[in-house]
Amino acid sequence: MGVMNPLQTLDAAVDPSCCVPSAKPALSVEEAQQKALVFKALADPNRLRLLSIVKAEEAGESCVCDLTGPLDLGQPTVSHHLKILVEAGILHREKRGTWAYYSLVPGALDDVAGILSGL
Amino acid sequence: MGVMNPLQTLDAAVDPSCCVPSAKPALSVEEAQQKALVFKALADPNRLRLLSIVKAEEAGESCVCDLTGPLDLGQPTVSHHLKILVEAGILHREKRGTWAYYSLVPGALDDVAGILSGL
DNA sequence: CGGCTATATCGACGAATGTCAATCTATTGC
DNA sequence: GCAATAGATTGACATTCGTCGATATAGCCG
């Protein structure tokens, strides 16, 4: 498996000191790298549009064929962006037959907001 | 002046439809680019550590000389990262005498969280 | 099986990014 | 004015990133 997805490994258990404004040591290099991975995944306009489309979908999921059109990108490029979002722990991929359906990982965006408030 | 900082130009007036879960059109290309700028600024481990240090500071501000040490980066590189964070609307820069003090823009990180929840 | 369709992977290429050494600017203090 | 100091800017370089065309994989259907 090699590398775990950043959002699953980030503060899985809530830090008990979260509500105590004690002097926090600055982010370690490793923590910073982990958290930067999530923001890197969000740091592309086309990936933000992908998320926006997936989130807006009634069914909560979209297949790749529904995503290539609106983005004006080639199919390989869309697949590439989706992979990055999955590896960041933001999207979930489920293959059913020939189609691959992508959906928001529940709470993933809230977790990102948590990174921000926890600095 | 040319380019405005992304966080100031983002949803300055609250969208009245914010609380109505109506069918939102997917992010436009321009909106997506604007919002991606903010995440780009956060998508670097050293910039996250800079934010962490500035936020942890008692006085609410830090000068560059306090930031070069912990990061193990050259002074020009730190200056460069700080500039990116300022341009993204996340940090504020105030020059007093020879020193430059950087502080978090109040509410900036909350605004980023708002981008996430608004998709 | 053989063709068809949906998606993923690969290899290449140009653009953007992070870093540094060197230099420039501006402020302080003698 | 001059030297010293804090910080910003510039130019160069290696690395990473976004995109594409071509190809590979895998499930469906005749």
XYZ file of C-alpha atoms (C1' of nucleotides) in Angstrom, chain D:
30
model
C 27.861 61.033 5.074
C 29.119 56.170 6.098
C 28.913 51.629 7.795
C 25.753 48.165 9.392
C 21.556 45.758 9.402
C 16.674 43.970 7.920
C 14.318 42.826 4.333
C 12.959 42.618 -0.747
C 14.124 41.694 -5.497
C 16.496 39.441 -9.298
C 18.323 35.652 -12.090
C 19.413 30.998 -12.431
C 18.568 26.196 -11.768
C 16.369 21.744 -10.686
C 12.053 19.804 -9.656
C 7.253 19.339 -9.882
C 2.870 19.833 -12.268
C -0.857 19.993 -15.844
C -1.902 18.507 -20.241
C -2.016 15.672 -24.245
C -1.748 11.634 -27.553
C -1.071 6.900 -27.589
C -1.711 2.724 -25.499
C -3.336 -0.619 -22.056
C -6.972 -2.828 -19.217
C -11.334 -4.477 -18.307
C -16.291 -5.183 -18.648
C -20.306 -5.576 -21.868
C -22.770 -7.535 -25.921
C -23.332 -9.535 -30.388
